[in-house]
mmCIF file of C-alpha atoms in Angstrom:
data_model
loop_
_atom_site.group_PDB
_atom_site.id
_atom_site.type_symbol
_atom_site.label_atom_id
_atom_site.label_comp_id
_atom_site.label_asym_id
_atom_site.label_seq_id
_atom_site.Cartn_x
_atom_site.Cartn_y
_atom_site.Cartn_z
ATOM 1 C CA UNK C 541 -21.512 21.362 35.308
ATOM 2 C CA UNK C 542 -19.754 18.251 33.293
ATOM 3 C CA UNK C 543 -21.786 15.160 33.997
ATOM 4 C CA UNK C 544 -20.049 12.609 35.239
ATOM 5 C CA UNK C 545 -18.072 10.366 32.532
ATOM 6 C CA UNK C 546 -20.171 7.221 31.751
ATOM 7 C CA UNK C 547 -19.457 3.434 32.245
ATOM 8 C CA UNK C 548 -18.738 0.961 29.489
ATOM 9 C CA UNK C 549 -22.029 -0.411 29.347
ATOM 10 C CA UNK C 550 -22.335 -4.771 29.757
ATOM 11 C CA UNK C 551 -21.403 -6.291 26.456
ATOM 12 C CA UNK C 552 -20.319 -2.966 24.470
ATOM 13 C CA UNK C 553 -16.889 -3.367 26.002
ATOM 14 C CA UNK C 554 -16.201 -6.817 23.795
ATOM 15 C CA UNK C 555 -17.493 -5.107 20.921
ATOM 16 C CA UNK C 556 -16.774 -0.994 21.367
ATOM 17 C CA UNK C 557 -13.384 0.909 22.406
ATOM 18 C CA UNK C 558 -14.741 3.726 24.655
ATOM 19 C CA UNK C 559 -12.465 7.152 23.428
ATOM 20 C CA UNK C 560 -9.947 8.811 26.044
ATOM 21 C CA UNK C 561 -9.992 12.308 25.786
ATOM 22 C CA UNK C 562 -6.232 12.416 24.959
ATOM 23 C CA UNK C 563 -6.584 10.161 22.175
ATOM 24 C CA UNK C 564 -9.587 12.257 20.849
ATOM 25 C CA UNK C 565 -7.188 15.276 21.285
ATOM 26 C CA UNK C 566 -4.993 13.406 19.105
ATOM 27 C CA UNK C 567 -7.131 13.089 15.749
ATOM 28 C CA UNK C 568 -7.966 15.269 13.404
ATOM 29 C CA UNK C 569 -9.981 17.669 14.459
ATOM 30 C CA UNK C 570 -12.901 17.699 11.671
ATOM 31 C CA UNK C 571 -12.008 14.162 10.280
ATOM 32 C CA UNK C 572 -10.985 11.166 13.196
ATOM 33 C CA UNK C 573 -9.280 8.075 11.196
ATOM 34 C CA UNK C 574 -12.429 6.096 12.186
ATOM 35 C CA UNK C 575 -15.921 4.869 12.215
ATOM 36 C CA UNK C 576 -17.398 6.898 15.597
ATOM 37 C CA UNK C 577 -20.490 6.128 17.382
ATOM 38 C CA UNK C 578 -22.611 7.699 20.127
ATOM 39 C CA UNK C 579 -24.488 5.975 22.673
ATOM 40 C CA UNK C 580 -28.126 7.026 23.299
ATOM 41 C CA UNK C 581 -28.312 6.177 26.763
ATOM 42 C CA UNK C 582 -31.958 5.690 26.827
ATOM 43 C CA UNK C 583 -32.237 2.531 25.634
ATOM 44 C CA UNK C 584 -28.489 1.571 25.618
ATOM 45 C CA UNK C 585 -27.351 1.375 22.345
ATOM 46 C CA UNK C 586 -25.052 3.147 19.846
ATOM 47 C CA UNK C 587 -25.419 4.758 16.831
ATOM 48 C CA UNK C 588 -23.414 6.269 14.413
ATOM 49 C CA UNK C 589 -21.650 9.501 14.944
ATOM 50 C CA UNK C 590 -19.291 10.336 11.570
ATOM 51 C CA UNK C 591 -18.325 8.161 8.761
ATOM 52 C CA UNK C 592 -14.254 7.487 8.401
ATOM 53 C CA UNK C 593 -13.855 9.667 5.074
ATOM 54 C CA UNK C 594 -16.671 11.973 6.016
ATOM 55 C CA UNK C 595 -15.849 15.116 7.380
ATOM 56 C CA UNK C 596 -17.786 16.145 11.406
ATOM 57 C CA UNK C 597 -19.497 19.358 11.118
ATOM 58 C CA UNK C 598 -19.086 22.351 12.868
ATOM 59 C CA UNK C 599 -21.006 21.207 15.562
ATOM 60 C CA UNK C 600 -20.116 18.003 16.141
ATOM 61 C CA UNK C 601 -16.563 19.230 16.089
ATOM 62 C CA UNK C 602 -17.236 21.754 18.875
ATOM 63 C CA UNK C 603 -19.205 19.557 20.869
ATOM 64 C CA UNK C 604 -17.617 16.034 20.466
ATOM 65 C CA UNK C 605 -14.737 17.151 23.397
ATOM 66 C CA UNK C 606 -17.675 17.420 25.901
ATOM 67 C CA UNK C 607 -19.600 14.160 24.965
ATOM 68 C CA UNK C 608 -16.101 12.026 24.948
ATOM 69 C CA UNK C 609 -15.812 13.426 28.095
ATOM 70 C CA UNK C 610 -19.167 12.405 29.501
ATOM 71 C CA UNK C 611 -17.610 8.853 28.175
ATOM 72 C CA UNK C 612 -20.598 8.958 25.361
ATOM 73 C CA UNK C 613 -17.888 8.175 22.016
ATOM 74 C CA UNK C 614 -17.102 4.730 21.173
ATOM 75 C CA UNK C 615 -14.915 3.306 18.169
ATOM 76 C CA UNK C 616 -15.935 -0.216 17.453
ATOM 77 C CA UNK C 617 -13.023 -2.324 17.986
ATOM 78 C CA UNK C 618 -13.488 -4.017 14.404
ATOM 79 C CA UNK C 619 -11.191 -1.068 13.359
ATOM 80 C CA UNK C 620 -8.103 -2.208 15.782
ATOM 81 C CA UNK C 621 -5.651 -2.266 13.094
ATOM 82 C CA UNK C 622 -6.862 1.416 12.559
ATOM 83 C CA UNK C 623 -7.106 2.408 16.421
ATOM 84 C CA UNK C 624 -3.534 0.302 16.999
ATOM 85 C CA UNK C 625 -1.936 1.880 14.055
ATOM 86 C CA UNK C 626 -2.930 5.482 15.157
ATOM 87 C CA UNK C 627 -1.731 5.304 19.105
ATOM 88 C CA UNK C 628 1.475 3.286 17.779
ATOM 89 C CA UNK C 629 3.085 7.175 16.500
ATOM 90 C CA UNK C 630 1.846 8.357 20.426
ATOM 91 C CA UNK C 631 2.393 5.519 22.238
ATOM 92 C CA UNK C 632 2.516 7.249 25.987
ATOM 93 C CA UNK C 633 -1.321 6.853 24.799
ATOM 94 C CA UNK C 634 -1.071 3.382 25.535
ATOM 95 C CA UNK C 635 -0.540 4.759 29.752
ATOM 96 C CA UNK C 636 -3.466 6.649 29.519
ATOM 97 C CA UNK C 637 -6.240 4.616 27.675
ATOM 98 C CA UNK C 638 -7.628 2.618 31.097
ATOM 99 C CA UNK C 639 -10.076 0.922 28.010
ATOM 100 C CA UNK C 640 -7.712 -0.846 25.873
ATOM 101 C CA UNK C 641 -7.311 -4.856 26.545
ATOM 102 C CA UNK C 642 -3.711 -5.643 27.279
ATOM 103 C CA UNK C 643 -3.734 -8.243 23.895
ATOM 104 C CA UNK C 644 -4.211 -4.741 22.536
ATOM 105 C CA UNK C 645 -1.562 -2.549 24.642
ATOM 106 C CA UNK C 646 0.741 -5.486 23.155
ATOM 107 C CA UNK C 647 -0.197 -5.022 19.426
ATOM 108 C CA UNK C 648 0.698 -1.311 19.645
ATOM 109 C CA UNK C 649 3.804 -1.571 21.253
ATOM 110 C CA UNK C 650 4.814 -4.421 19.320
ATOM 111 C CA UNK C 651 3.713 -1.977 15.704
ATOM 112 C CA UNK C 652 5.260 0.988 17.265
ATOM 113 C CA UNK C 653 8.579 -0.228 18.814
ATOM 114 C CA UNK C 654 9.791 -2.616 15.213
ATOM 115 C CA UNK C 655 8.796 0.776 13.192
ATOM 116 C CA UNK C 656 11.278 3.122 15.773
ATOM 117 C CA UNK C 657 14.052 -0.310 15.885
ATOM 118 C CA UNK C 658 13.397 0.141 11.572
ATOM 119 C CA UNK C 659 14.101 4.316 11.850
ATOM 120 C CA UNK C 660 17.150 3.823 14.397
ATOM 121 C CA UNK C 661 19.418 1.092 12.277
ATOM 122 C CA UNK C 662 18.871 2.865 9.293
ATOM 123 C CA UNK C 663 19.791 6.783 10.666
ATOM 124 C CA UNK C 664 21.322 5.393 13.865
ATOM 125 C CA UNK C 665 21.910 9.136 15.207
ATOM 126 C CA UNK C 666 20.778 11.433 17.830
ATOM 127 C CA UNK C 667 17.717 12.613 16.445
ATOM 128 C CA UNK C 668 15.867 9.693 15.643
ATOM 129 C CA UNK C 669 18.048 7.896 19.098
ATOM 130 C CA UNK C 670 15.919 10.060 20.922
ATOM 131 C CA UNK C 671 12.110 9.403 19.379
ATOM 132 C CA UNK C 672 13.896 5.253 20.434
ATOM 133 C CA UNK C 673 14.465 6.093 23.664
ATOM 134 C CA UNK C 674 10.952 8.274 24.215
ATOM 135 C CA UNK C 675 9.237 4.669 23.056
ATOM 136 C CA UNK C 676 11.117 2.515 24.981
ATOM 137 C CA UNK C 677 10.436 4.640 28.486
ATOM 138 C CA UNK C 678 7.230 4.288 27.271
ATOM 139 C CA UNK C 679 7.519 0.333 27.387
ATOM 140 C CA UNK C 680 9.471 0.475 30.901
ATOM 141 C CA UNK C 681 6.575 2.772 32.715
ATOM 142 C CA UNK C 682 3.874 0.303 31.349
ATOM 143 C CA UNK C 683 6.207 -2.975 32.842
ATOM 144 C CA UNK C 684 7.423 -1.781 36.280
ATOM 145 C CA UNK C 685 4.514 -2.383 37.383
ATOM 146 C CA UNK C 686 3.576 -5.488 36.387
ATOM 147 C CA UNK C 687 5.990 -6.993 34.961
ATOM 148 C CA UNK C 688 3.768 -10.791 33.666
ATOM 149 C CA UNK C 689 1.981 -8.148 31.388
ATOM 150 C CA UNK C 690 5.325 -8.762 29.013
ATOM 151 C CA UNK C 691 3.662 -11.892 28.485
ATOM 152 C CA UNK C 692 1.448 -10.605 26.429
ATOM 153 C CA UNK C 693 4.542 -9.429 23.914
ATOM 154 C CA UNK C 694 6.047 -13.029 24.353
ATOM 155 C CA UNK C 695 3.015 -14.104 21.949
ATOM 156 C CA UNK C 696 3.857 -11.006 19.653
ATOM 157 C CA UNK C 697 7.289 -11.863 18.148
ATOM 158 C CA UNK C 698 7.741 -11.597 15.052
ATOM 159 C CA UNK C 699 8.008 -15.298 12.989
ATOM 160 C CA UNK C 700 10.267 -13.880 10.422
ATOM 161 C CA UNK C 701 13.604 -12.119 9.954
ATOM 162 C CA UNK C 702 14.581 -8.704 9.951
ATOM 163 C CA UNK C 703 17.296 -6.538 11.959
ATOM 164 C CA UNK C 704 14.538 -4.386 13.598
ATOM 165 C CA UNK C 705 12.357 -7.753 14.245
ATOM 166 C CA UNK C 706 14.797 -9.309 15.410
ATOM 167 C CA UNK C 707 15.878 -6.744 18.214
ATOM 168 C CA UNK C 708 12.332 -6.273 19.226
ATOM 169 C CA UNK C 709 12.380 -10.006 19.954
ATOM 170 C CA UNK C 710 15.353 -10.306 21.365
ATOM 171 C CA UNK C 711 13.958 -7.266 23.612
ATOM 172 C CA UNK C 712 10.711 -8.797 24.497
ATOM 173 C CA UNK C 713 12.680 -12.323 25.292
ATOM 174 C CA UNK C 714 15.138 -10.855 27.085
ATOM 175 C CA UNK C 715 12.677 -8.910 29.377
ATOM 176 C CA UNK C 716 10.474 -11.833 30.041
ATOM 177 C CA UNK C 717 13.659 -14.330 30.934
ATOM 178 C CA UNK C 718 14.601 -11.507 33.572
ATOM 179 C CA UNK C 719 11.580 -10.888 34.597
ATOM 180 C CA UNK C 720 10.941 -14.102 34.972
ATOM 181 C CA UNK C 721 13.853 -14.429 36.909
ATOM 182 C CA UNK C 722 13.436 -11.745 38.992
ATOM 183 C CA UNK C 723 9.483 -11.617 39.230
ATOM 184 C CA UNK C 724 9.267 -11.695 43.130
ATOM 185 C CA UNK C 725 11.841 -8.057 43.168
ATOM 186 C CA UNK C 726 9.353 -6.971 40.587
ATOM 187 C CA UNK C 727 5.980 -7.456 43.116
ATOM 188 C CA UNK C 728 8.515 -6.112 45.918
ATOM 189 C CA UNK C 729 9.266 -3.252 43.881
ATOM 190 C CA UNK C 730 13.119 -4.454 43.967
ATOM 191 C CA UNK C 731 13.700 -3.642 40.977
ATOM 192 C CA UNK C 732 15.734 0.116 40.402
ATOM 193 C CA UNK C 733 13.544 1.670 37.601
ATOM 194 C CA UNK C 734 17.207 3.140 36.269
ATOM 195 C CA UNK C 735 18.151 -0.458 35.824
ATOM 196 C CA UNK C 736 15.237 -1.692 34.311
ATOM 197 C CA UNK C 737 15.418 1.291 31.803
ATOM 198 C CA UNK C 738 19.392 0.510 30.494
ATOM 199 C CA UNK C 739 18.424 -3.323 30.885
ATOM 200 C CA UNK C 740 15.534 -2.493 28.325
ATOM 201 C CA UNK C 741 18.049 -0.413 26.331
ATOM 202 C CA UNK C 742 21.104 -2.792 25.846
ATOM 203 C CA UNK C 743 18.298 -6.143 24.826
ATOM 204 C CA UNK C 744 16.521 -3.532 21.866
ATOM 205 C CA UNK C 745 19.435 -1.834 20.960
ATOM 206 C CA UNK C 746 22.338 -5.214 21.143
ATOM 207 C CA UNK C 747 22.458 -5.455 17.781
ATOM 208 C CA UNK C 748 22.846 -1.931 16.596
ATOM 209 C CA UNK C 749 26.369 -2.510 15.833
ATOM 210 C CA UNK C 750 25.006 -5.030 12.242
ATOM 211 C CA UNK C 751 22.969 -2.476 10.756
ATOM 212 C CA UNK C 752 26.986 -1.283 10.003
ATOM 213 C CA UNK C 753 27.400 -4.943 7.662
ATOM 214 C CA UNK C 754 26.325 -4.384 4.104
ATOM 215 C CA UNK C 755 22.822 -6.145 3.585
ATOM 216 C CA UNK C 756 24.271 -8.162 1.028
ATOM 217 C CA UNK C 757 25.731 -9.678 3.347
ATOM 218 C CA UNK C 758 22.915 -9.979 5.665
ATOM 219 C CA UNK C 759 20.211 -11.137 2.412
ATOM 220 C CA UNK C 760 22.766 -14.169 1.400
ATOM 221 C CA UNK C 761 21.264 -17.406 1.038
ATOM 222 C CA UNK C 762 24.460 -18.953 0.353
ATOM 223 C CA UNK C 763 27.701 -20.035 2.534
ATOM 224 C CA UNK C 764 29.472 -16.890 3.698
ATOM 225 C CA UNK C 765 33.605 -16.165 2.525
ATOM 226 C CA UNK C 766 36.681 -15.136 5.518
ATOM 227 C CA UNK C 767 36.050 -11.719 4.070
ATOM 228 C CA UNK C 768 32.087 -11.634 5.422
ATOM 229 C CA UNK C 769 32.444 -13.588 8.094
ATOM 230 C CA UNK C 770 34.980 -11.279 9.204
ATOM 231 C CA UNK C 771 32.756 -8.164 8.596
ATOM 232 C CA UNK C 772 29.730 -9.699 10.640
ATOM 233 C CA UNK C 773 31.989 -10.316 13.442
ATOM 234 C CA UNK C 774 33.021 -7.002 13.773
ATOM 235 C CA UNK C 775 29.500 -6.251 14.501
ATOM 236 C CA UNK C 776 29.971 -6.311 18.742
ATOM 237 C CA UNK C 777 32.833 -3.334 17.729
ATOM 238 C CA UNK C 778 30.507 -1.144 15.797
ATOM 239 C CA UNK C 779 28.356 -1.334 18.104
ATOM 240 C CA UNK C 780 30.571 0.164 20.748
ATOM 241 C CA UNK C 781 31.258 2.857 18.438
ATOM 242 C CA UNK C 782 27.874 3.392 17.838
ATOM 243 C CA UNK C 783 26.952 4.239 21.681
ATOM 244 C CA UNK C 784 30.670 5.933 21.585
ATOM 245 C CA UNK C 785 29.059 8.997 18.839
ATOM 246 C CA UNK C 786 25.731 8.601 20.851
ATOM 247 C CA UNK C 787 27.245 9.599 23.965
ATOM 248 C CA UNK C 788 26.033 6.458 25.706
ATOM 249 C CA UNK C 789 27.997 4.685 28.491
ATOM 250 C CA UNK C 790 25.417 2.709 30.827
ATOM 251 C CA UNK C 791 27.241 -0.199 31.307
ATOM 252 C CA UNK C 792 24.068 -2.786 30.689
ATOM 253 C CA UNK C 793 23.895 -1.259 27.152
ATOM 254 C CA UNK C 794 27.378 -1.889 26.612
ATOM 255 C CA UNK C 795 26.998 -5.963 28.408
ATOM 256 C CA UNK C 796 24.578 -6.203 25.769
ATOM 257 C CA UNK C 797 26.749 -4.798 23.385
ATOM 258 C CA UNK C 798 29.739 -6.405 23.675
ATOM 259 C CA UNK C 799 29.172 -9.754 25.154
ATOM 260 C CA UNK C 800 26.208 -11.137 23.501
ATOM 261 C CA UNK C 801 28.365 -13.714 21.202
ATOM 262 C CA UNK C 802 30.267 -14.782 23.690
ATOM 263 C CA UNK C 803 30.203 -18.295 25.075
ATOM 264 C CA UNK C 804 31.100 -19.716 28.745
ATOM 265 C CA UNK C 805 33.856 -21.507 26.978
ATOM 266 C CA UNK C 806 36.041 -18.510 25.426
ATOM 267 C CA UNK C 807 34.803 -19.598 21.985
ATOM 268 C CA UNK C 808 32.891 -16.652 21.268
ATOM 269 C CA UNK C 809 33.708 -13.323 19.900
ATOM 270 C CA UNK C 810 34.664 -10.060 20.369
ATOM 271 C CA UNK C 811 37.393 -10.617 22.996
ATOM 272 C CA UNK C 812 36.727 -14.224 23.718
ATOM 273 C CA UNK C 813 35.656 -14.031 26.837
ATOM 274 C CA UNK C 814 35.270 -17.390 29.418
ATOM 275 C CA UNK C 815 32.341 -18.480 32.090
ATOM 276 C CA UNK C 816 33.941 -16.364 34.282
ATOM 277 C CA UNK C 817 33.367 -12.764 32.934
ATOM 278 C CA UNK C 818 30.859 -12.549 31.088
ATOM 279 C CA UNK C 819 28.154 -11.090 32.885
ATOM 280 C CA UNK C 820 24.514 -12.100 34.023
ATOM 281 C CA UNK C 821 23.183 -9.700 31.227
ATOM 282 C CA UNK C 822 25.286 -10.956 28.424
ATOM 283 C CA UNK C 823 24.538 -14.307 29.473
ATOM 284 C CA UNK C 824 20.226 -13.465 28.953
ATOM 285 C CA UNK C 825 21.507 -11.519 26.056
ATOM 286 C CA UNK C 826 23.091 -14.366 24.226
ATOM 287 C CA UNK C 827 20.352 -16.815 25.244
ATOM 288 C CA UNK C 828 18.082 -14.628 23.360
ATOM 289 C CA UNK C 829 20.018 -13.907 20.703
ATOM 290 C CA UNK C 830 20.496 -17.005 19.415
ATOM 291 C CA UNK C 831 16.958 -18.441 19.950
ATOM 292 C CA UNK C 832 15.222 -15.667 18.431
ATOM 293 C CA UNK C 833 17.691 -15.737 15.292
ATOM 294 C CA UNK C 834 16.712 -20.273 15.678
ATOM 295 C CA UNK C 835 13.303 -19.367 15.600
ATOM 296 C CA UNK C 836 12.154 -16.441 12.680
ATOM 297 C CA UNK C 837 12.475 -17.361 9.349
ATOM 298 C CA UNK C 838 15.745 -16.013 7.354
ATOM 299 C CA UNK C 839 16.771 -16.028 3.711
ATOM 300 C CA UNK C 840 19.368 -19.261 4.424
ATOM 301 C CA UNK C 841 17.261 -21.026 7.312
ATOM 302 C CA UNK C 842 13.897 -22.320 8.154
ATOM 303 C CA UNK C 843 12.336 -21.663 11.370
ATOM 304 C CA UNK C 844 12.869 -23.973 14.172
ATOM 305 C CA UNK C 845 9.896 -25.308 17.151
ATOM 306 C CA UNK C 846 10.825 -23.186 20.013
ATOM 307 C CA UNK C 847 11.769 -25.461 22.597
ATOM 308 C CA UNK C 848 13.582 -27.656 20.238
ATOM 309 C CA UNK C 849 15.616 -24.103 19.295
ATOM 310 C CA UNK C 850 15.830 -23.779 23.332
ATOM 311 C CA UNK C 851 16.786 -28.428 23.452
ATOM 312 C CA UNK C 852 20.067 -27.386 20.811
ATOM 313 C CA UNK C 853 21.003 -24.494 23.088
ATOM 314 C CA UNK C 854 20.590 -25.837 25.834
ATOM 315 C CA UNK C 855 23.228 -28.736 25.170
ATOM 316 C CA UNK C 856 25.442 -26.378 23.980
ATOM 317 C CA UNK C 857 27.764 -25.524 26.988
ATOM 318 C CA UNK C 858 28.381 -22.465 25.807
ATOM 319 C CA UNK C 859 25.570 -21.087 27.293
ATOM 320 C CA UNK C 860 24.029 -20.891 30.752
ATOM 321 C CA UNK C 861 22.051 -24.272 30.930
ATOM 322 C CA UNK C 862 20.994 -23.051 34.497
ATOM 323 C CA UNK C 863 19.548 -19.831 32.328
ATOM 324 C CA UNK C 864 18.157 -21.992 29.651
ATOM 325 C CA UNK C 865 15.781 -24.068 32.184
ATOM 326 C CA UNK C 866 14.570 -20.879 33.070
ATOM 327 C CA UNK C 867 13.409 -19.462 29.836
ATOM 328 C CA UNK C 868 11.994 -23.404 29.439
ATOM 329 C CA UNK C 869 10.547 -22.948 32.722
ATOM 330 C CA UNK C 870 8.951 -19.294 31.621
ATOM 331 C CA UNK C 871 7.412 -20.505 27.907
ATOM 332 C CA UNK C 872 5.829 -23.269 29.241
ATOM 333 C CA UNK C 873 4.270 -20.797 31.402
ATOM 334 C CA UNK C 874 3.561 -18.727 29.012
ATOM 335 C CA UNK C 875 1.659 -21.210 26.980
ATOM 336 C CA UNK C 876 -0.681 -21.813 29.642
ATOM 337 C CA UNK C 877 -2.423 -18.340 29.332
#
């Protein structure tokens, strides 16, 4: 009969991860990607079990699953970067491993979702989208039961701009703002999972049409020509066309893609909607899209300080001032934690 899984000994939890059985199963059978340690229970010490670069013996490979089941196998948190990279390729493991800290899970999501966005924007076809979709659904599963977990992700927004990094930043910032405004609904179970899934897709994919704009225009550090500017102005419509090719018809996605450059004054694009016709989702997406662009380093501009960027947007009548105030409160609260 298998011995019960051991609790993480006091004092070891901050220095080591207790390896989960499912995560062990994702390692190479004879060549795990990082050092392993075995708990010596009689002296409550961890002793080296396997050194990365070596090879497990046949006996070790056979006994390791049982030792892991008993809670006796650990990895060092000094190997955090390796662990994060490994799990980021099998993101659903974050829902299984109860020994990961919230900040460590946020690191994993940041790496995994940014990489998935890069892959999709480089090749926006159905098979690549399905991989991105699967990982985004892991994120919604993680957040729907405790929206406050998004705070750790908000602290990991990228500092330098790329389309994939911008998409990640907007996705996280948009979810954080929506969650802050509707925190009571989340706590009472009033936010429907289907809606939350689609909102998440919309916030992460809102700028997908920019992948159709020539890279030399996106990277240009000089003023754009009229023709170049017009190419950029077309990106929301490109995004709608991409959704159609992927056979995605959810209104939440369409609102993010079509409305993130519309302004309450009617001065935006592509449809020049006014305040009466822009949805709340479109307003949220438009606010975080501009804020995330302003707070990252781009080829033509330095990053602005987050609060200064938000104040500038709140002074612009094209943006929803009430949403700006809510975002201001959210950022202040984030800085306290």
